[in-house]
Backbone atoms as SQL, in Angstrom:
CREATE TABLE atoms (id INTEGER PRIMARY KEY, chain TEXT, resi INTEGER, resn TEXT, atom TEXT, x REAL, y REAL, z REAL);
INSERT INTO atoms VALUES
  (1, 'A', 1, 'UNK', 'N', 25.620, 183.074, 49.997),
  (2, 'A', 1, 'UNK', 'CA', 24.429, 183.779, 50.418),
  (3, 'A', 1, 'UNK', 'C', 23.329, 182.791, 50.774),
  (4, 'A', 2, 'UNK', 'N', 22.397, 183.264, 51.595),
  (5, 'A', 2, 'UNK', 'CA', 21.249, 182.466, 51.977),
  (6, 'A', 2, 'UNK', 'C', 20.009, 183.339, 51.852),
  (7, 'A', 3, 'UNK', 'N', 18.922, 182.754, 51.346),
  (8, 'A', 3, 'UNK', 'CA', 17.669, 183.474, 51.182),
  (9, 'A', 3, 'UNK', 'C', 16.618, 182.871, 52.104),
  (10, 'A', 4, 'UNK', 'N', 16.241, 183.588, 53.180),
  (11, 'A', 4, 'UNK', 'CA', 15.212, 183.057, 54.075),
  (12, 'A', 4, 'UNK', 'C', 13.821, 183.144, 53.458),
  (13, 'A', 5, 'UNK', 'N', 13.000, 182.136, 53.739),
  (14, 'A', 5, 'UNK', 'CA', 11.612, 182.110, 53.312),
  (15, 'A', 5, 'UNK', 'C', 10.759, 181.721, 54.512),
  (16, 'A', 6, 'UNK', 'N', 9.844, 182.613, 54.919),
  (17, 'A', 6, 'UNK', 'CA', 9.009, 182.364, 56.085),
  (18, 'A', 6, 'UNK', 'C', 7.682, 181.725, 55.698),
  (19, 'A', 7, 'UNK', 'N', 7.123, 180.970, 56.639),
  (20, 'A', 7, 'UNK', 'CA', 5.795, 180.410, 56.476),
  (21, 'A', 7, 'UNK', 'C', 5.229, 180.099, 57.854),
  (22, 'A', 8, 'UNK', 'N', 3.934, 179.797, 57.913),
  (23, 'A', 8, 'UNK', 'CA', 3.307, 179.364, 59.147),
  (24, 'A', 8, 'UNK', 'C', 2.429, 180.390, 59.824),
  (25, 'A', 9, 'UNK', 'N', 2.391, 181.605, 59.303),
  (26, 'A', 9, 'UNK', 'CA', 1.538, 182.617, 59.890),
  (27, 'A', 9, 'UNK', 'C', 0.075, 182.320, 59.652),
  (28, 'A', 10, 'UNK', 'N', -0.770, 183.059, 60.342),
  (29, 'A', 10, 'UNK', 'CA', -2.197, 182.870, 60.195),
  (30, 'A', 10, 'UNK', 'C', -2.974, 183.590, 61.266),
  (31, 'A', 11, 'UNK', 'N', -4.235, 183.242, 61.369),
  (32, 'A', 11, 'UNK', 'CA', -5.149, 183.823, 62.342),
  (33, 'A', 11, 'UNK', 'C', -5.367, 182.839, 63.476),
  (34, 'A', 12, 'UNK', 'N', -5.208, 183.314, 64.700),
  (35, 'A', 12, 'UNK', 'CA', -5.379, 182.460, 65.864),
  (36, 'A', 12, 'UNK', 'C', -6.030, 183.259, 66.987),
  (37, 'A', 13, 'UNK', 'N', -6.794, 182.578, 67.822),
  (38, 'A', 13, 'UNK', 'CA', -7.431, 183.218, 68.958),
  (39, 'A', 13, 'UNK', 'C', -6.425, 183.431, 70.083),
  (40, 'A', 14, 'UNK', 'N', -6.643, 184.477, 70.876),
  (41, 'A', 14, 'UNK', 'CA', -5.778, 184.730, 72.021),
  (42, 'A', 14, 'UNK', 'C', -5.667, 183.492, 72.894),
  (43, 'A', 15, 'UNK', 'N', -4.440, 183.199, 73.321),
  (44, 'A', 15, 'UNK', 'CA', -4.179, 182.009, 74.104),
  (45, 'A', 15, 'UNK', 'C', -3.757, 180.819, 73.273),
  (46, 'A', 16, 'UNK', 'N', -3.905, 180.918, 71.975),
  (47, 'A', 16, 'UNK', 'CA', -3.547, 179.835, 71.082),
  (48, 'A', 16, 'UNK', 'C', -2.082, 179.834, 70.710),
  (49, 'A', 17, 'UNK', 'N', -1.736, 178.954, 69.768),
  (50, 'A', 17, 'UNK', 'CA', -0.345, 178.766, 69.372),
  (51, 'A', 17, 'UNK', 'C', -0.192, 178.755, 67.865),
  (52, 'A', 18, 'UNK', 'N', 0.985, 179.151, 67.416),
  (53, 'A', 18, 'UNK', 'CA', 1.397, 179.049, 66.030),
  (54, 'A', 18, 'UNK', 'C', 2.868, 178.681, 65.998),
  (55, 'A', 19, 'UNK', 'N', 3.280, 178.017, 64.924),
  (56, 'A', 19, 'UNK', 'CA', 4.690, 177.708, 64.726),
  (57, 'A', 19, 'UNK', 'C', 5.125, 178.247, 63.371),
  (58, 'A', 20, 'UNK', 'N', 6.045, 179.189, 63.390),
  (59, 'A', 20, 'UNK', 'CA', 6.577, 179.769, 62.172),
  (60, 'A', 20, 'UNK', 'C', 7.828, 179.024, 61.743),
  (61, 'A', 21, 'UNK', 'N', 8.039, 178.970, 60.436),
  (62, 'A', 21, 'UNK', 'CA', 9.228, 178.347, 59.877),
  (63, 'A', 21, 'UNK', 'C', 9.985, 179.339, 59.021),
  (64, 'A', 22, 'UNK', 'N', 11.301, 179.288, 59.103),
  (65, 'A', 22, 'UNK', 'CA', 12.185, 180.084, 58.264),
  (66, 'A', 22, 'UNK', 'C', 13.129, 179.119, 57.570),
  (67, 'A', 23, 'UNK', 'N', 12.982, 179.000, 56.266),
  (68, 'A', 23, 'UNK', 'CA', 13.731, 178.017, 55.495),
  (69, 'A', 23, 'UNK', 'C', 14.835, 178.700, 54.701),
  (70, 'A', 24, 'UNK', 'N', 16.031, 178.136, 54.780),
  (71, 'A', 24, 'UNK', 'CA', 17.152, 178.628, 53.987),
  (72, 'A', 24, 'UNK', 'C', 17.031, 178.095, 52.572),
  (73, 'A', 25, 'UNK', 'N', 16.986, 178.995, 51.606),
  (74, 'A', 25, 'UNK', 'CA', 16.877, 178.601, 50.214),
  (75, 'A', 25, 'UNK', 'C', 18.254, 178.311, 49.633),
  (76, 'A', 26, 'UNK', 'N', 18.475, 177.060, 49.253),
  (77, 'A', 26, 'UNK', 'CA', 19.714, 176.672, 48.597),
  (78, 'A', 26, 'UNK', 'C', 20.837, 176.269, 49.530),
  (79, 'A', 27, 'UNK', 'N', 21.015, 176.990, 50.620),
  (80, 'A', 27, 'UNK', 'CA', 22.104, 176.716, 51.546),
  (81, 'A', 27, 'UNK', 'C', 21.537, 176.319, 52.911),
  (82, 'A', 28, 'UNK', 'N', 22.339, 176.460, 53.957),
  (83, 'A', 28, 'UNK', 'CA', 21.900, 176.179, 55.314),
  (84, 'A', 28, 'UNK', 'C', 22.228, 177.359, 56.213),
  (85, 'A', 29, 'UNK', 'N', 21.689, 177.318, 57.419),
  (86, 'A', 29, 'UNK', 'CA', 21.956, 178.362, 58.406),
  (87, 'A', 29, 'UNK', 'C', 23.114, 178.018, 59.333),
  (88, 'A', 30, 'UNK', 'N', 23.926, 177.018, 58.997),
  (89, 'A', 30, 'UNK', 'CA', 24.951, 176.517, 59.903),
  (90, 'A', 30, 'UNK', 'C', 25.882, 177.610, 60.421),
  (91, 'A', 31, 'UNK', 'N', 26.317, 178.504, 59.551),
  (92, 'A', 31, 'UNK', 'CA', 27.262, 179.542, 59.926),
  (93, 'A', 31, 'UNK', 'C', 26.582, 180.892, 60.172),
  (94, 'A', 32, 'UNK', 'N', 25.276, 180.874, 60.311),
  (95, 'A', 32, 'UNK', 'CA', 24.510, 182.109, 60.417),
  (96, 'A', 32, 'UNK', 'C', 23.847, 182.285, 61.772),
  (97, 'A', 33, 'UNK', 'N', 23.791, 183.523, 62.190),
  (98, 'A', 33, 'UNK', 'CA', 22.899, 183.929, 63.255),
  (99, 'A', 33, 'UNK', 'C', 21.564, 184.288, 62.612),
  (100, 'A', 34, 'UNK', 'N', 20.486, 183.710, 63.126),
  (101, 'A', 34, 'UNK', 'CA', 19.165, 183.889, 62.536),
  (102, 'A', 34, 'UNK', 'C', 18.225, 184.470, 63.579),
  (103, 'A', 35, 'UNK', 'N', 17.441, 185.442, 63.174),
  (104, 'A', 35, 'UNK', 'CA', 16.546, 186.106, 64.116),
  (105, 'A', 35, 'UNK', 'C', 15.179, 186.342, 63.501),
  (106, 'A', 36, 'UNK', 'N', 14.189, 186.389, 64.379),
  (107, 'A', 36, 'UNK', 'CA', 12.845, 186.790, 64.007),
  (108, 'A', 36, 'UNK', 'C', 12.605, 188.217, 64.478),
  (109, 'A', 37, 'UNK', 'N', 12.103, 189.043, 63.591),
  (110, 'A', 37, 'UNK', 'CA', 11.682, 190.393, 63.883),
  (111, 'A', 37, 'UNK', 'C', 10.200, 190.511, 63.547),
  (112, 'A', 38, 'UNK', 'N', 9.541, 191.506, 64.101),
  (113, 'A', 38, 'UNK', 'CA', 8.139, 191.715, 63.764),
  (114, 'A', 38, 'UNK', 'C', 7.833, 193.200, 63.661),
  (115, 'A', 39, 'UNK', 'N', 6.835, 193.513, 62.859),
  (116, 'A', 39, 'UNK', 'CA', 6.412, 194.886, 62.682),
  (117, 'A', 39, 'UNK', 'C', 4.893, 194.955, 62.679),
  (118, 'A', 40, 'UNK', 'N', 4.352, 195.652, 63.660),
  (119, 'A', 40, 'UNK', 'CA', 2.923, 195.876, 63.759),
  (120, 'A', 40, 'UNK', 'C', 2.571, 197.170, 63.032),
  (121, 'A', 41, 'UNK', 'N', 1.314, 197.330, 62.618),
  (122, 'A', 41, 'UNK', 'CA', 0.912, 198.560, 61.928),
  (123, 'A', 41, 'UNK', 'C', 1.226, 199.805, 62.748),
  (124, 'A', 42, 'UNK', 'N', 1.888, 200.765, 62.127),
  (125, 'A', 42, 'UNK', 'CA', 2.220, 202.011, 62.790),
  (126, 'A', 42, 'UNK', 'C', 3.368, 201.926, 63.771),
  (127, 'A', 43, 'UNK', 'N', 4.015, 200.771, 63.868),
  (128, 'A', 43, 'UNK', 'CA', 5.108, 200.575, 64.814),
  (129, 'A', 43, 'UNK', 'C', 6.418, 200.304, 64.086),
  (130, 'A', 44, 'UNK', 'N', 7.516, 200.539, 64.789),
  (131, 'A', 44, 'UNK', 'CA', 8.822, 200.194, 64.260),
  (132, 'A', 44, 'UNK', 'C', 9.031, 198.693, 64.327),
  (133, 'A', 45, 'UNK', 'N', 9.833, 198.182, 63.421),
  (134, 'A', 45, 'UNK', 'CA', 10.171, 196.774, 63.452),
  (135, 'A', 45, 'UNK', 'C', 11.034, 196.487, 64.683),
  (136, 'A', 46, 'UNK', 'N', 10.727, 195.400, 65.398),
  (137, 'A', 46, 'UNK', 'CA', 11.432, 195.076, 66.616),
  (138, 'A', 46, 'UNK', 'C', 11.932, 193.637, 66.612),
  (139, 'A', 47, 'UNK', 'N', 13.004, 193.423, 67.355),
  (140, 'A', 47, 'UNK', 'CA', 13.553, 192.094, 67.544),
  (141, 'A', 47, 'UNK', 'C', 12.626, 191.257, 68.412),
  (142, 'A', 48, 'UNK', 'N', 12.473, 189.984, 68.076),
  (143, 'A', 48, 'UNK', 'CA', 11.625, 189.072, 68.840),
  (144, 'A', 48, 'UNK', 'C', 12.448, 187.940, 69.452),
  (145, 'A', 49, 'UNK', 'N', 13.151, 187.199, 68.626),
  (146, 'A', 49, 'UNK', 'CA', 13.924, 186.049, 69.087),
  (147, 'A', 49, 'UNK', 'C', 15.050, 185.767, 68.114),
  (148, 'A', 50, 'UNK', 'N', 16.153, 185.215, 68.623),
  (149, 'A', 50, 'UNK', 'CA', 17.274, 184.897, 67.762),
  (150, 'A', 50, 'UNK', 'C', 18.052, 183.703, 68.251),
  (151, 'A', 51, 'UNK', 'N', 18.739, 183.049, 67.330),
  (152, 'A', 51, 'UNK', 'CA', 19.647, 181.959, 67.653),
  (153, 'A', 51, 'UNK', 'C', 20.921, 182.176, 66.853),
  (154, 'A', 52, 'UNK', 'N', 22.072, 182.182, 67.533),
  (155, 'A', 52, 'UNK', 'CA', 23.306, 182.447, 66.827),
  (156, 'A', 52, 'UNK', 'C', 23.915, 181.172, 66.270),
  (157, 'A', 53, 'UNK', 'N', 25.048, 181.317, 65.585),
  (158, 'A', 53, 'UNK', 'CA', 25.669, 180.177, 64.914),
  (159, 'A', 53, 'UNK', 'C', 26.162, 179.112, 65.883),
  (160, 'A', 54, 'UNK', 'N', 26.330, 179.477, 67.162),
  (161, 'A', 54, 'UNK', 'CA', 26.746, 178.521, 68.178),
  (162, 'A', 54, 'UNK', 'C', 25.567, 177.878, 68.896),
  (163, 'A', 55, 'UNK', 'N', 24.348, 178.325, 68.605),
  (164, 'A', 55, 'UNK', 'CA', 23.163, 177.745, 69.209),
  (165, 'A', 55, 'UNK', 'C', 22.582, 178.502, 70.378),
  (166, 'A', 56, 'UNK', 'N', 23.195, 179.604, 70.771),
  (167, 'A', 56, 'UNK', 'CA', 22.678, 180.393, 71.879),
  (168, 'A', 56, 'UNK', 'C', 21.448, 181.176, 71.442),
  (169, 'A', 57, 'UNK', 'N', 20.443, 181.215, 72.303),
  (170, 'A', 57, 'UNK', 'CA', 19.188, 181.878, 71.974),
  (171, 'A', 57, 'UNK', 'C', 18.994, 183.141, 72.795),
  (172, 'A', 58, 'UNK', 'N', 18.170, 184.022, 72.276),
  (173, 'A', 58, 'UNK', 'CA', 17.876, 185.283, 72.932),
  (174, 'A', 58, 'UNK', 'C', 16.447, 185.692, 72.598),
  (175, 'A', 59, 'UNK', 'N', 15.780, 186.359, 73.545),
  (176, 'A', 59, 'UNK', 'CA', 14.398, 186.764, 73.361),
  (177, 'A', 59, 'UNK', 'C', 14.166, 188.165, 73.904),
  (178, 'A', 60, 'UNK', 'N', 13.247, 188.866, 73.271),
  (179, 'A', 60, 'UNK', 'CA', 12.792, 190.116, 73.846),
  (180, 'A', 60, 'UNK', 'C', 11.952, 189.783, 75.086),
  (181, 'A', 61, 'UNK', 'N', 11.989, 190.653, 76.085),
  (182, 'A', 61, 'UNK', 'CA', 11.340, 190.360, 77.359),
  (183, 'A', 61, 'UNK', 'C', 9.856, 190.018, 77.218),
  (184, 'A', 62, 'UNK', 'N', 9.171, 190.656, 76.297),
  (185, 'A', 62, 'UNK', 'CA', 7.731, 190.490, 76.175),
  (186, 'A', 62, 'UNK', 'C', 7.302, 189.096, 75.714),
  (187, 'A', 63, 'UNK', 'N', 8.225, 188.296, 75.177),
  (188, 'A', 63, 'UNK', 'CA', 7.867, 186.959, 74.705),
  (189, 'A', 63, 'UNK', 'C', 8.544, 185.844, 75.491),
  (190, 'A', 64, 'UNK', 'N', 9.376, 186.185, 76.448),
  (191, 'A', 64, 'UNK', 'CA', 10.054, 185.165, 77.246),
  (192, 'A', 64, 'UNK', 'C', 9.050, 184.288, 77.976),
  (193, 'A', 65, 'UNK', 'N', 9.264, 182.989, 77.901),
  (194, 'A', 65, 'UNK', 'CA', 8.353, 182.042, 78.508),
  (195, 'A', 65, 'UNK', 'C', 7.201, 181.641, 77.619),
  (196, 'A', 66, 'UNK', 'N', 7.004, 182.346, 76.512),
  (197, 'A', 66, 'UNK', 'CA', 5.916, 182.041, 75.585),
  (198, 'A', 66, 'UNK', 'C', 6.420, 181.568, 74.229),
  (199, 'A', 67, 'UNK', 'N', 7.510, 182.158, 73.758),
  (200, 'A', 67, 'UNK', 'CA', 8.062, 181.820, 72.445),
  (201, 'A', 67, 'UNK', 'C', 9.339, 181.012, 72.608),
  (202, 'A', 68, 'UNK', 'N', 9.621, 180.179, 71.623),
  (203, 'A', 68, 'UNK', 'CA', 10.842, 179.383, 71.620),
  (204, 'A', 68, 'UNK', 'C', 11.389, 179.292, 70.206),
  (205, 'A', 69, 'UNK', 'N', 12.664, 179.623, 70.037),
  (206, 'A', 69, 'UNK', 'CA', 13.315, 179.544, 68.742),
  (207, 'A', 69, 'UNK', 'C', 14.220, 178.319, 68.710),
  (208, 'A', 70, 'UNK', 'N', 14.283, 177.657, 67.559),
  (209, 'A', 70, 'UNK', 'CA', 15.096, 176.459, 67.437),
  (210, 'A', 70, 'UNK', 'C', 15.508, 176.237, 65.993),
  (211, 'A', 71, 'UNK', 'N', 16.530, 175.413, 65.798),
  (212, 'A', 71, 'UNK', 'CA', 16.970, 174.975, 64.478),
  (213, 'A', 71, 'UNK', 'C', 16.754, 173.484, 64.352),
  (214, 'A', 72, 'UNK', 'N', 16.469, 173.018, 63.146),
  (215, 'A', 72, 'UNK', 'CA', 16.373, 171.584, 62.949),
  (216, 'A', 72, 'UNK', 'C', 17.780, 170.997, 62.824),
  (217, 'A', 73, 'UNK', 'N', 17.863, 169.671, 62.777),
  (218, 'A', 73, 'UNK', 'CA', 19.161, 168.996, 62.801),
  (219, 'A', 73, 'UNK', 'C', 20.001, 169.266, 61.560),
  (220, 'A', 74, 'UNK', 'N', 19.355, 169.561, 60.453),
  (221, 'A', 74, 'UNK', 'CA', 20.075, 169.828, 59.210),
  (222, 'A', 74, 'UNK', 'C', 20.481, 171.291, 59.060),
  (223, 'A', 75, 'UNK', 'N', 20.025, 172.138, 59.938),
  (224, 'A', 75, 'UNK', 'CA', 20.282, 173.578, 59.923),
  (225, 'A', 75, 'UNK', 'C', 19.690, 174.272, 58.703),
  (226, 'A', 76, 'UNK', 'N', 18.693, 173.651, 58.093),
  (227, 'A', 76, 'UNK', 'CA', 18.041, 174.248, 56.936),
  (228, 'A', 76, 'UNK', 'C', 16.810, 175.057, 57.312),
  (229, 'A', 77, 'UNK', 'N', 16.332, 174.883, 58.542),
  (230, 'A', 77, 'UNK', 'CA', 15.121, 175.551, 58.974),
  (231, 'A', 77, 'UNK', 'C', 15.259, 176.054, 60.402),
  (232, 'A', 78, 'UNK', 'N', 14.795, 177.261, 60.635),
  (233, 'A', 78, 'UNK', 'CA', 14.690, 177.827, 61.969),
  (234, 'A', 78, 'UNK', 'C', 13.215, 178.011, 62.284),
  (235, 'A', 79, 'UNK', 'N', 12.811, 177.602, 63.483),
  (236, 'A', 79, 'UNK', 'CA', 11.417, 177.671, 63.880),
  (237, 'A', 79, 'UNK', 'C', 11.203, 178.704, 64.976),
  (238, 'A', 80, 'UNK', 'N', 10.007, 179.228, 65.023),
  (239, 'A', 80, 'UNK', 'CA', 9.578, 180.053, 66.141),
  (240, 'A', 80, 'UNK', 'C', 8.251, 179.498, 66.639),
  (241, 'A', 81, 'UNK', 'N', 8.302, 178.774, 67.752),
  (242, 'A', 81, 'UNK', 'CA', 7.097, 178.259, 68.377),
  (243, 'A', 81, 'UNK', 'C', 6.519, 179.351, 69.260),
  (244, 'A', 82, 'UNK', 'N', 5.288, 179.741, 68.992),
  (245, 'A', 82, 'UNK', 'CA', 4.640, 180.824, 69.712),
  (246, 'A', 82, 'UNK', 'C', 3.434, 180.272, 70.458),
  (247, 'A', 83, 'UNK', 'N', 3.485, 180.340, 71.770),
  (248, 'A', 83, 'UNK', 'CA', 2.401, 179.871, 72.623),
  (249, 'A', 83, 'UNK', 'C', 1.806, 181.035, 73.401),
  (250, 'A', 84, 'UNK', 'N', 0.624, 180.808, 73.953),
  (251, 'A', 84, 'UNK', 'CA', -0.064, 181.820, 74.760),
  (252, 'A', 84, 'UNK', 'C', -0.101, 183.166, 74.052),
  (253, 'A', 85, 'UNK', 'N', -0.492, 183.139, 72.794),
  (254, 'A', 85, 'UNK', 'CA', -0.471, 184.348, 71.978),
  (255, 'A', 85, 'UNK', 'C', -1.443, 185.401, 72.493),
  (256, 'A', 86, 'UNK', 'N', -1.025, 186.642, 72.350),
  (257, 'A', 86, 'UNK', 'CA', -1.795, 187.795, 72.778),
  (258, 'A', 86, 'UNK', 'C', -2.096, 188.687, 71.579),
  (259, 'A', 87, 'UNK', 'N', -3.160, 189.484, 71.636),
  (260, 'A', 87, 'UNK', 'CA', -3.446, 190.397, 70.518),
  (261, 'A', 87, 'UNK', 'C', -2.273, 191.306, 70.178),
  (262, 'A', 88, 'UNK', 'N', -1.484, 191.697, 71.160),
  (263, 'A', 88, 'UNK', 'CA', -0.336, 192.554, 70.907),
  (264, 'A', 88, 'UNK', 'C', 0.798, 191.860, 70.161),
  (265, 'A', 89, 'UNK', 'N', 0.689, 190.549, 69.965),
  (266, 'A', 89, 'UNK', 'CA', 1.649, 189.826, 69.142),
  (267, 'A', 89, 'UNK', 'C', 1.337, 189.955, 67.654),
  (268, 'A', 90, 'UNK', 'N', 0.194, 190.532, 67.326),
  (269, 'A', 90, 'UNK', 'CA', -0.203, 190.693, 65.932),
  (270, 'A', 90, 'UNK', 'C', 0.808, 191.560, 65.189),
  (271, 'A', 91, 'UNK', 'N', 1.339, 191.039, 64.103),
  (272, 'A', 91, 'UNK', 'CA', 2.361, 191.739, 63.333),
  (273, 'A', 91, 'UNK', 'C', 2.735, 190.896, 62.121),
  (274, 'A', 92, 'UNK', 'N', 3.490, 191.511, 61.220),
  (275, 'A', 92, 'UNK', 'CA', 4.173, 190.754, 60.188),
  (276, 'A', 92, 'UNK', 'C', 5.503, 190.304, 60.775),
  (277, 'A', 93, 'UNK', 'N', 5.761, 189.015, 60.711),
  (278, 'A', 93, 'UNK', 'CA', 6.982, 188.447, 61.265),
  (279, 'A', 93, 'UNK', 'C', 7.976, 188.170, 60.148),
  (280, 'A', 94, 'UNK', 'N', 9.207, 188.639, 60.346),
  (281, 'A', 94, 'UNK', 'CA', 10.268, 188.494, 59.363),
  (282, 'A', 94, 'UNK', 'C', 11.402, 187.646, 59.923),
  (283, 'A', 95, 'UNK', 'N', 11.967, 186.828, 59.076),
  (284, 'A', 95, 'UNK', 'CA', 13.167, 186.077, 59.402),
  (285, 'A', 95, 'UNK', 'C', 14.355, 186.745, 58.723),
  (286, 'A', 96, 'UNK', 'N', 15.460, 186.878, 59.445),
  (287, 'A', 96, 'UNK', 'CA', 16.653, 187.502, 58.895),
  (288, 'A', 96, 'UNK', 'C', 17.894, 186.751, 59.345),
  (289, 'A', 97, 'UNK', 'N', 18.944, 186.809, 58.530),
  (290, 'A', 97, 'UNK', 'CA', 20.161, 186.063, 58.808),
  (291, 'A', 97, 'UNK', 'C', 21.396, 186.925, 58.613),
  (292, 'A', 98, 'UNK', 'N', 22.412, 186.684, 59.455),
  (293, 'A', 98, 'UNK', 'CA', 23.691, 187.378, 59.380),
  (294, 'A', 98, 'UNK', 'C', 24.798, 186.373, 59.647),
  (295, 'A', 99, 'UNK', 'N', 25.706, 186.223, 58.710),
  (296, 'A', 99, 'UNK', 'CA', 26.738, 185.195, 58.832),
  (297, 'A', 99, 'UNK', 'C', 27.738, 185.523, 59.936),
  (298, 'A', 100, 'UNK', 'N', 27.963, 184.554, 60.835),
  (299, 'A', 100, 'UNK', 'CA', 28.942, 184.640, 61.923),
  (300, 'A', 100, 'UNK', 'C', 28.731, 185.828, 62.852),
  (301, 'A', 101, 'UNK', 'N', 27.541, 186.340, 62.912),
  (302, 'A', 101, 'UNK', 'CA', 27.273, 187.529, 63.698),
  (303, 'A', 101, 'UNK', 'C', 27.062, 187.194, 65.170),
  (304, 'A', 102, 'UNK', 'N', 27.720, 187.934, 66.047),
  (305, 'A', 102, 'UNK', 'CA', 27.601, 187.718, 67.483),
  (306, 'A', 102, 'UNK', 'C', 27.332, 189.005, 68.247),
  (307, 'A', 103, 'UNK', 'N', 26.925, 190.036, 67.563),
  (308, 'A', 103, 'UNK', 'CA', 26.618, 191.305, 68.188),
  (309, 'A', 103, 'UNK', 'C', 25.168, 191.401, 68.624),
  (310, 'A', 104, 'UNK', 'N', 24.738, 192.624, 68.852),
  (311, 'A', 104, 'UNK', 'CA', 23.386, 192.877, 69.341),
  (312, 'A', 104, 'UNK', 'C', 22.343, 192.639, 68.257),
  (313, 'A', 105, 'UNK', 'N', 21.219, 192.031, 68.668),
  (314, 'A', 105, 'UNK', 'CA', 20.115, 191.836, 67.735),
  (315, 'A', 105, 'UNK', 'C', 19.418, 193.143, 67.401),
  (316, 'A', 106, 'UNK', 'N', 19.695, 194.177, 68.180),
  (317, 'A', 106, 'UNK', 'CA', 19.112, 195.486, 67.899),
  (318, 'A', 106, 'UNK', 'C', 19.728, 196.129, 66.665),
  (319, 'A', 107, 'UNK', 'N', 20.885, 195.625, 66.244),
  (320, 'A', 107, 'UNK', 'CA', 21.542, 196.148, 65.049),
  (321, 'A', 107, 'UNK', 'C', 20.945, 195.465, 63.822),
  (322, 'A', 108, 'UNK', 'N', 19.773, 195.882, 63.435),
  (323, 'A', 108, 'UNK', 'CA', 19.069, 195.252, 62.323),
  (324, 'A', 108, 'UNK', 'C', 19.818, 195.405, 61.008),
  (325, 'A', 109, 'UNK', 'N', 20.631, 196.463, 60.912),
  (326, 'A', 109, 'UNK', 'CA', 21.403, 196.692, 59.698),
  (327, 'A', 109, 'UNK', 'C', 22.462, 195.630, 59.473),
  (328, 'A', 110, 'UNK', 'N', 22.817, 194.876, 60.514),
  (329, 'A', 110, 'UNK', 'CA', 23.810, 193.811, 60.395),
  (330, 'A', 110, 'UNK', 'C', 23.237, 192.554, 59.737),
  (331, 'A', 111, 'UNK', 'N', 21.930, 192.477, 59.662),
  (332, 'A', 111, 'UNK', 'CA', 21.288, 191.318, 59.060),
  (333, 'A', 111, 'UNK', 'C', 21.082, 191.581, 57.574),
  (334, 'A', 112, 'UNK', 'N', 21.875, 190.926, 56.769),
  (335, 'A', 112, 'UNK', 'CA', 21.912, 191.191, 55.336),
  (336, 'A', 112, 'UNK', 'C', 20.775, 190.514, 54.580),
  (337, 'A', 113, 'UNK', 'N', 20.340, 189.350, 55.062),
  (338, 'A', 113, 'UNK', 'CA', 19.372, 188.543, 54.338),
  (339, 'A', 113, 'UNK', 'C', 18.039, 188.521, 55.066),
  (340, 'A', 114, 'UNK', 'N', 16.994, 188.930, 54.370),
  (341, 'A', 114, 'UNK', 'CA', 15.650, 189.031, 54.940),
  (342, 'A', 114, 'UNK', 'C', 14.628, 188.274, 54.117),
  (343, 'A', 115, 'UNK', 'N', 13.679, 187.663, 54.808),
  (344, 'A', 115, 'UNK', 'CA', 12.564, 187.032, 54.141),
  (345, 'A', 115, 'UNK', 'C', 11.476, 188.033, 53.809),
  (346, 'A', 116, 'UNK', 'N', 10.406, 187.543, 53.197),
  (347, 'A', 116, 'UNK', 'CA', 9.329, 188.411, 52.741),
  (348, 'A', 116, 'UNK', 'C', 8.306, 188.726, 53.830),
  (349, 'A', 117, 'UNK', 'N', 8.331, 187.988, 54.915),
  (350, 'A', 117, 'UNK', 'CA', 7.414, 188.194, 56.016),
  (351, 'A', 117, 'UNK', 'C', 6.195, 187.292, 55.957),
  (352, 'A', 118, 'UNK', 'N', 5.645, 186.991, 57.127),
  (353, 'A', 118, 'UNK', 'CA', 4.416, 186.224, 57.224),
  (354, 'A', 118, 'UNK', 'C', 3.527, 186.861, 58.285),
  (355, 'A', 119, 'UNK', 'N', 2.246, 186.995, 57.973),
  (356, 'A', 119, 'UNK', 'CA', 1.316, 187.700, 58.848),
  (357, 'A', 119, 'UNK', 'C', 0.844, 186.802, 59.983),
  (358, 'A', 120, 'UNK', 'N', 0.920, 187.327, 61.198),
  (359, 'A', 120, 'UNK', 'CA', 0.355, 186.670, 62.372),
  (360, 'A', 120, 'UNK', 'C', -0.702, 187.599, 62.952),
  (361, 'A', 121, 'UNK', 'N', -1.922, 187.099, 63.063),
  (362, 'A', 121, 'UNK', 'CA', -3.016, 187.882, 63.616),
  (363, 'A', 121, 'UNK', 'C', -3.625, 187.129, 64.787),
  (364, 'A', 122, 'UNK', 'N', -3.686, 187.784, 65.937),
  (365, 'A', 122, 'UNK', 'CA', -4.228, 187.182, 67.152),
  (366, 'A', 122, 'UNK', 'C', -5.483, 187.939, 67.535),
  (367, 'A', 123, 'UNK', 'N', -6.608, 187.255, 67.549),
  (368, 'A', 123, 'UNK', 'CA', -7.882, 187.874, 67.879),
  (369, 'A', 123, 'UNK', 'C', -8.176, 187.736, 69.364),
  (370, 'A', 124, 'UNK', 'N', -8.928, 188.690, 69.908),
  (371, 'A', 124, 'UNK', 'CA', -9.277, 188.680, 71.315),
  (372, 'A', 124, 'UNK', 'C', -10.618, 188.010, 71.550);
């Protein structure tokens, strides 16, 4: 098992940047597909970005060209670099992991391991 722990959230002005980190507690993400999801007040939780165990990345259309997901060389941390932030990006961001998963990121039930979330607030 792997326990994700998120960090890096905060308050930023529109147009600014933040870098979120998702750290594997005890193990690594080597055999895991890891994704970032977010949930804004009154909204359903949605997929944002993901990287599978083979290194392929995927993004929701609304963040393409602005966000970038990556793994470090040790596979202990997954990052979400967020640039050109907009007020509509405001949400609690969650990191989740699913071992050897290659299906749709929309299947949130397939992600067994979830972090506690980190708040991202973008002011206008």
